[in-house]
Coordinates of C-alpha atoms and ligand atoms in Angstrom, one line a residue:
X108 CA 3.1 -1.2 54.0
X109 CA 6.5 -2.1 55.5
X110 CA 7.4 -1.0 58.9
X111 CA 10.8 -0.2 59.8
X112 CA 11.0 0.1 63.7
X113 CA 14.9 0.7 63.5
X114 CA 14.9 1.9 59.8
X115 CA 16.6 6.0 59.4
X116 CA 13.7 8.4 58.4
X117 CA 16.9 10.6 57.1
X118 CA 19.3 10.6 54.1
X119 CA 22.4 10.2 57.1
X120 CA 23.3 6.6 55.5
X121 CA 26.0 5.1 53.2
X122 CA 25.7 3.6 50.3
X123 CA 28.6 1.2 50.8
X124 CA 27.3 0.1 54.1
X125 CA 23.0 0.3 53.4
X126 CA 22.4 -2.6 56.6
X127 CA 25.1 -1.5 59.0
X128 CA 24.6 2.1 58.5
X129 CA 20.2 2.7 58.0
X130 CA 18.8 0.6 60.8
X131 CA 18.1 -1.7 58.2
X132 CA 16.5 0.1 55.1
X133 CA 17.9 -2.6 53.0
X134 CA 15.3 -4.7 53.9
X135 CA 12.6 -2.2 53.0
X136 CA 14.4 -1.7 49.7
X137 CA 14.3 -5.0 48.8
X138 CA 10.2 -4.5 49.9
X139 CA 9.9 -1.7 46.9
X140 CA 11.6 -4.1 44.6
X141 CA 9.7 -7.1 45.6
X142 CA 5.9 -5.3 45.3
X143 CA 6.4 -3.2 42.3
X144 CA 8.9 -4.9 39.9
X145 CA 8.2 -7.6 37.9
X146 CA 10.8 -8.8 35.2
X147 CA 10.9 -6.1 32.6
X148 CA 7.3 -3.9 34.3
X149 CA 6.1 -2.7 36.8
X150 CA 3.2 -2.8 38.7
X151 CA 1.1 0.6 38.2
X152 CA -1.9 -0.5 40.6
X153 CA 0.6 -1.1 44.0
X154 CA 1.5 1.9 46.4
X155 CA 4.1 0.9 48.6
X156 CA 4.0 2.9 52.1
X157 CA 8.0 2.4 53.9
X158 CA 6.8 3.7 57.6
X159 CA 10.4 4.6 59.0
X160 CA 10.7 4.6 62.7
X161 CA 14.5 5.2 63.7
X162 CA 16.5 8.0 63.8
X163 CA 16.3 12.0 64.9
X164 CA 14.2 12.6 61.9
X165 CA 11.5 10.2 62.6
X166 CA 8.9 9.3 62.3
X167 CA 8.0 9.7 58.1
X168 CA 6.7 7.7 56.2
X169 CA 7.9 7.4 52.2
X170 CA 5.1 6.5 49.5
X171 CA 6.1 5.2 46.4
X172 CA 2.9 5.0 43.9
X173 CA 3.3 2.3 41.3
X174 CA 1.1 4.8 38.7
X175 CA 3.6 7.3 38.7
X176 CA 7.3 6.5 39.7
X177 CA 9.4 6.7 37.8
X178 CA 13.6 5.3 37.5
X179 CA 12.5 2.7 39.5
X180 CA 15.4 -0.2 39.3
X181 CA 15.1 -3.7 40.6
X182 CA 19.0 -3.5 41.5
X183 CA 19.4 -2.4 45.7
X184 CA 21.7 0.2 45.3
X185 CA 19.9 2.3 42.8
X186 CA 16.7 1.8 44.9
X187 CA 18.4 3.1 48.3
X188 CA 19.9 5.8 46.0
X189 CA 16.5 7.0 45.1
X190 CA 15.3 6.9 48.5
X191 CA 18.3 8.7 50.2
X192 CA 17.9 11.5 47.4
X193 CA 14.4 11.4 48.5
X194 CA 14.8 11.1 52.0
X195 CA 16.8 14.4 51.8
X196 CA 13.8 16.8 51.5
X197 CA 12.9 19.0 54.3
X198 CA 9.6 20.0 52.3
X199 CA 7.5 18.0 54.8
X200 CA 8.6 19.4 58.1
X201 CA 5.9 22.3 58.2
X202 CA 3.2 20.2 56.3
X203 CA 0.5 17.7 56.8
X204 CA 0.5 14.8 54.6
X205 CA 2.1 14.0 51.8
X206 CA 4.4 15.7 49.4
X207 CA 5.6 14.4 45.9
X208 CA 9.5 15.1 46.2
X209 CA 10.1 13.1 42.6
X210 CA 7.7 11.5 40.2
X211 CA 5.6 8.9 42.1
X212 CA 7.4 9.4 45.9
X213 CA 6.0 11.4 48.6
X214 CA 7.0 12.0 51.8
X215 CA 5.0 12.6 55.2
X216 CA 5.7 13.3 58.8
X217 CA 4.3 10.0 60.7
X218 CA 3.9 6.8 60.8
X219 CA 1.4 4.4 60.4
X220 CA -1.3 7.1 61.4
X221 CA -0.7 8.7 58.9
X222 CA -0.8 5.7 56.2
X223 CA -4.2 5.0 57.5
X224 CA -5.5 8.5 56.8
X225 CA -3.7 8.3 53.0
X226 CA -5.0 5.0 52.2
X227 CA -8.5 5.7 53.1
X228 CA -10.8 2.9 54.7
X229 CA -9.9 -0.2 53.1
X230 CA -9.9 -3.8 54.4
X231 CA -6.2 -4.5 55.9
X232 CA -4.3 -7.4 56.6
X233 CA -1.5 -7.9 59.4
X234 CA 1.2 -10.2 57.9
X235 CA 2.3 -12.7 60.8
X236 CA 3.7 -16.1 61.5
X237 CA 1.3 -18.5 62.3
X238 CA -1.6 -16.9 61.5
X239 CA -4.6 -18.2 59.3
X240 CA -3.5 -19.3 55.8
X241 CA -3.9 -16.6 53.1
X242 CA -5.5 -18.8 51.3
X243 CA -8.7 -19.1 53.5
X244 CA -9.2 -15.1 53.2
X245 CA -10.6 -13.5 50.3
X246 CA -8.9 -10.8 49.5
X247 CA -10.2 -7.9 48.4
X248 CA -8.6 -6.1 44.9
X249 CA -8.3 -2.9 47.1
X250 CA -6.6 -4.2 50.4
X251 CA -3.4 -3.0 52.8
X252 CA -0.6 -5.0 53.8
X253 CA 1.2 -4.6 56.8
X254 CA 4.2 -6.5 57.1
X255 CA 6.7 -6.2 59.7
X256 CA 11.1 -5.5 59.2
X257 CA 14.0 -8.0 60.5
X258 CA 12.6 -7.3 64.1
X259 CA 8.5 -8.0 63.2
X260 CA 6.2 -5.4 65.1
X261 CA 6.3 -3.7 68.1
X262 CA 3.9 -4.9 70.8
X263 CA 1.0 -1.9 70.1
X264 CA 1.1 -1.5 66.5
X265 CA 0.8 -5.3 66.3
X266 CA -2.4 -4.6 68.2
X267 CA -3.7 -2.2 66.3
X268 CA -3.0 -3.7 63.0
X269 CA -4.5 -6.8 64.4
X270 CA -7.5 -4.9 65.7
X271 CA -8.4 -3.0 62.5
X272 CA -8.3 -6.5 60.1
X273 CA -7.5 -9.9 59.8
X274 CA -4.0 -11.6 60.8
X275 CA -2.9 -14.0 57.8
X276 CA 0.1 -15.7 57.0
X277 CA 1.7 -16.8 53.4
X278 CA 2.8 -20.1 55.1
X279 CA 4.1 -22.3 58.0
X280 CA 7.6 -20.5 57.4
X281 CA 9.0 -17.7 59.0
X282 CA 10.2 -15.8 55.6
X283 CA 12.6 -12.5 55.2
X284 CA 10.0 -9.6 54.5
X285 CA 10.3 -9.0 50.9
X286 CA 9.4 -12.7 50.1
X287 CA 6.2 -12.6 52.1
X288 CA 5.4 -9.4 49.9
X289 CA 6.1 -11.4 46.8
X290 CA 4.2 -14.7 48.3
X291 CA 1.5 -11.6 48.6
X292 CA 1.5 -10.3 44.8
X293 CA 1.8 -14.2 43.6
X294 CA -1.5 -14.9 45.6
X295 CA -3.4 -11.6 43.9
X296 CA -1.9 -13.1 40.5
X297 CA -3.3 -16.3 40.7
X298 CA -6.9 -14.6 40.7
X299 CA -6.8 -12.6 38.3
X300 CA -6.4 -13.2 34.6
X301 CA -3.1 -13.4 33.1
X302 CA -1.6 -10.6 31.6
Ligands
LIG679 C1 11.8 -11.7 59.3 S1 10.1 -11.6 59.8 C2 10.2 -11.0 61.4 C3 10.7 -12.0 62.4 C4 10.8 -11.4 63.8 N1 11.8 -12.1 64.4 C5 9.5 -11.6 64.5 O1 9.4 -12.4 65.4 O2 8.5 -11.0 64.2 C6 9.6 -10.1 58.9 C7 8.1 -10.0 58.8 O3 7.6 -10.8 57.7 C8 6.3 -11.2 58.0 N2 6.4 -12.7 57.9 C9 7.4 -13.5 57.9 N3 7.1 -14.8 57.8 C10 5.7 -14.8 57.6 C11 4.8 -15.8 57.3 N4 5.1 -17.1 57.2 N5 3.5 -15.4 57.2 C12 3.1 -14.1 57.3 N6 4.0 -13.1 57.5 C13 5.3 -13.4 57.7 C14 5.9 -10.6 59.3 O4 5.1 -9.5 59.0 C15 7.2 -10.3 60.0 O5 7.1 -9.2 60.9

C-alpha cells in the first residue's frame, strides 16, 4: 500500500509532465512497477493498493491485483496511461467499495479505511526510517505494506499504521519509495524457494 498524500485521485494530469502535473503519481507508478514486475513476469500473488489523497476527487483509492491485471508494462508512461484511463471512471461515486474498471484494477471512494476493510485482518507493517531491521520480523506470507510517497506520512495515519502493526525499516538509508518496495519483495524471495 502506497500513500499518496499530494498524489491526484483524478485523470486531470499530463502525460508529458506525470511529476509536475499529479502531485506526484510518478512515484506511485514506479510503486506498481517495482511490486508486480519482475523481468519478463509478473507477480500474480501481490495486490498493490495506490491510496490517493490530493485533488477535488479525492480521496480513492486504485487496486491493482497481481492475479488478474492485465497490459501491465514495466515502462512509466504506459503505467500512468493505464491508470489515468482508469482514473477516469465515475462508476465509484455512488458505490461502496471497489469496482473492477479493467482487468485486475478497481477503484474505491477512500482511503486507507477503506484498504483496511478490502484487505481483511492481516498482520501490517509501517515502512519507516529508523525503525527495527526487517530482518528481525518474521514476516508473514499474507502481510500489508504501508509505505509512505516523496513527503512520508502524515502525522495520524503514521499513528494508526504504527498502532495496528509493527514499524520496520529495509535499512539505515532513507530510500525513494519504490526501492523500499523492491528491498520488500527481495526479502519475501529470499524465504521462499526459487522459482
Ligand atoms: C522518500 S521516503 C519519505 C521521506 C520523507 N522525507 C519522510 O521524512 O518521511 C518514502 C517512504 O519510503 C519509506 N522508506 C524510505 N526509506 C526507508 C527505510 N530505510 N526503511 C523503511 N522505509 C523507508 C517510508 O515509508 C517513507 O515514507
Amino acid at each position: 500500500v502506497v500513500v499518496g498524500r499530494s498524489a491526484v485521485a483524478g485523470d486531470e494530469f499530463l502525460l508529458d509532465d506525470l511529476p509536475g502535473t499529479s502531485g506526484r503519481l510518478d512515484v506511485l507508478v514506479r510503486c506498481v512497477r517495482a511490486a508486480l514486475l519482475t523481468s519478463h513476469g509478473l507477480r500474480r500473488d501481490v495486490v498493490v493498493y495506490l491510496v490517493l489523497l490530493g485533488g477535488p476527487r479525492a480521496p480513492r483509492t486504485l487496486r491493482v491485483d497481481g492475479a488478474t491485471a492485465k497490459f501491465v508494462r514495466p515502462d512509466e508512461r504506459a503505467l500512468a496511461t493505464l491508470i489515468k484511463k482508469s482514473l477516469a471512471t465515475h462508476a465509484d461515486e455512488d458505490r461502496e467499495g471497489f469496482i473492477e474498471v479493467r482487468p485486475g484494477i478497481a477503484i474505491a471512494r477512500g482511503g486507507v479505511d477503506v484498504v483496511l476493510r478490502d484487505a481483511g485482518d492481516r498482520p501490517s507493517y509501517l515502512l519507516e526510517e529508523g525503525a527495527t531491521d526487517i530482518r528481525s520480523a518474521a514476516l508473514a506470507d499474507d502481510a500489508i505494506f504501508f509505505i509512505g510517497d516523496h513527503a512520508g506520512f502524515d502525522d495520524a495515519t503514521r499513528a494508526a499504521l504504527a498502532a495496528r502493526g509493527r514499524t520496520i525499516a529495509v535499512g539505515p538509508v532513507s530510500l525513494h519509495s519504490d526501492d523500499v518496495v523492491t528491498l520488500i519483495a527481495n526479502e519475501i524471495d529470499r524465504g521462499r524457494s526459487p522459482r
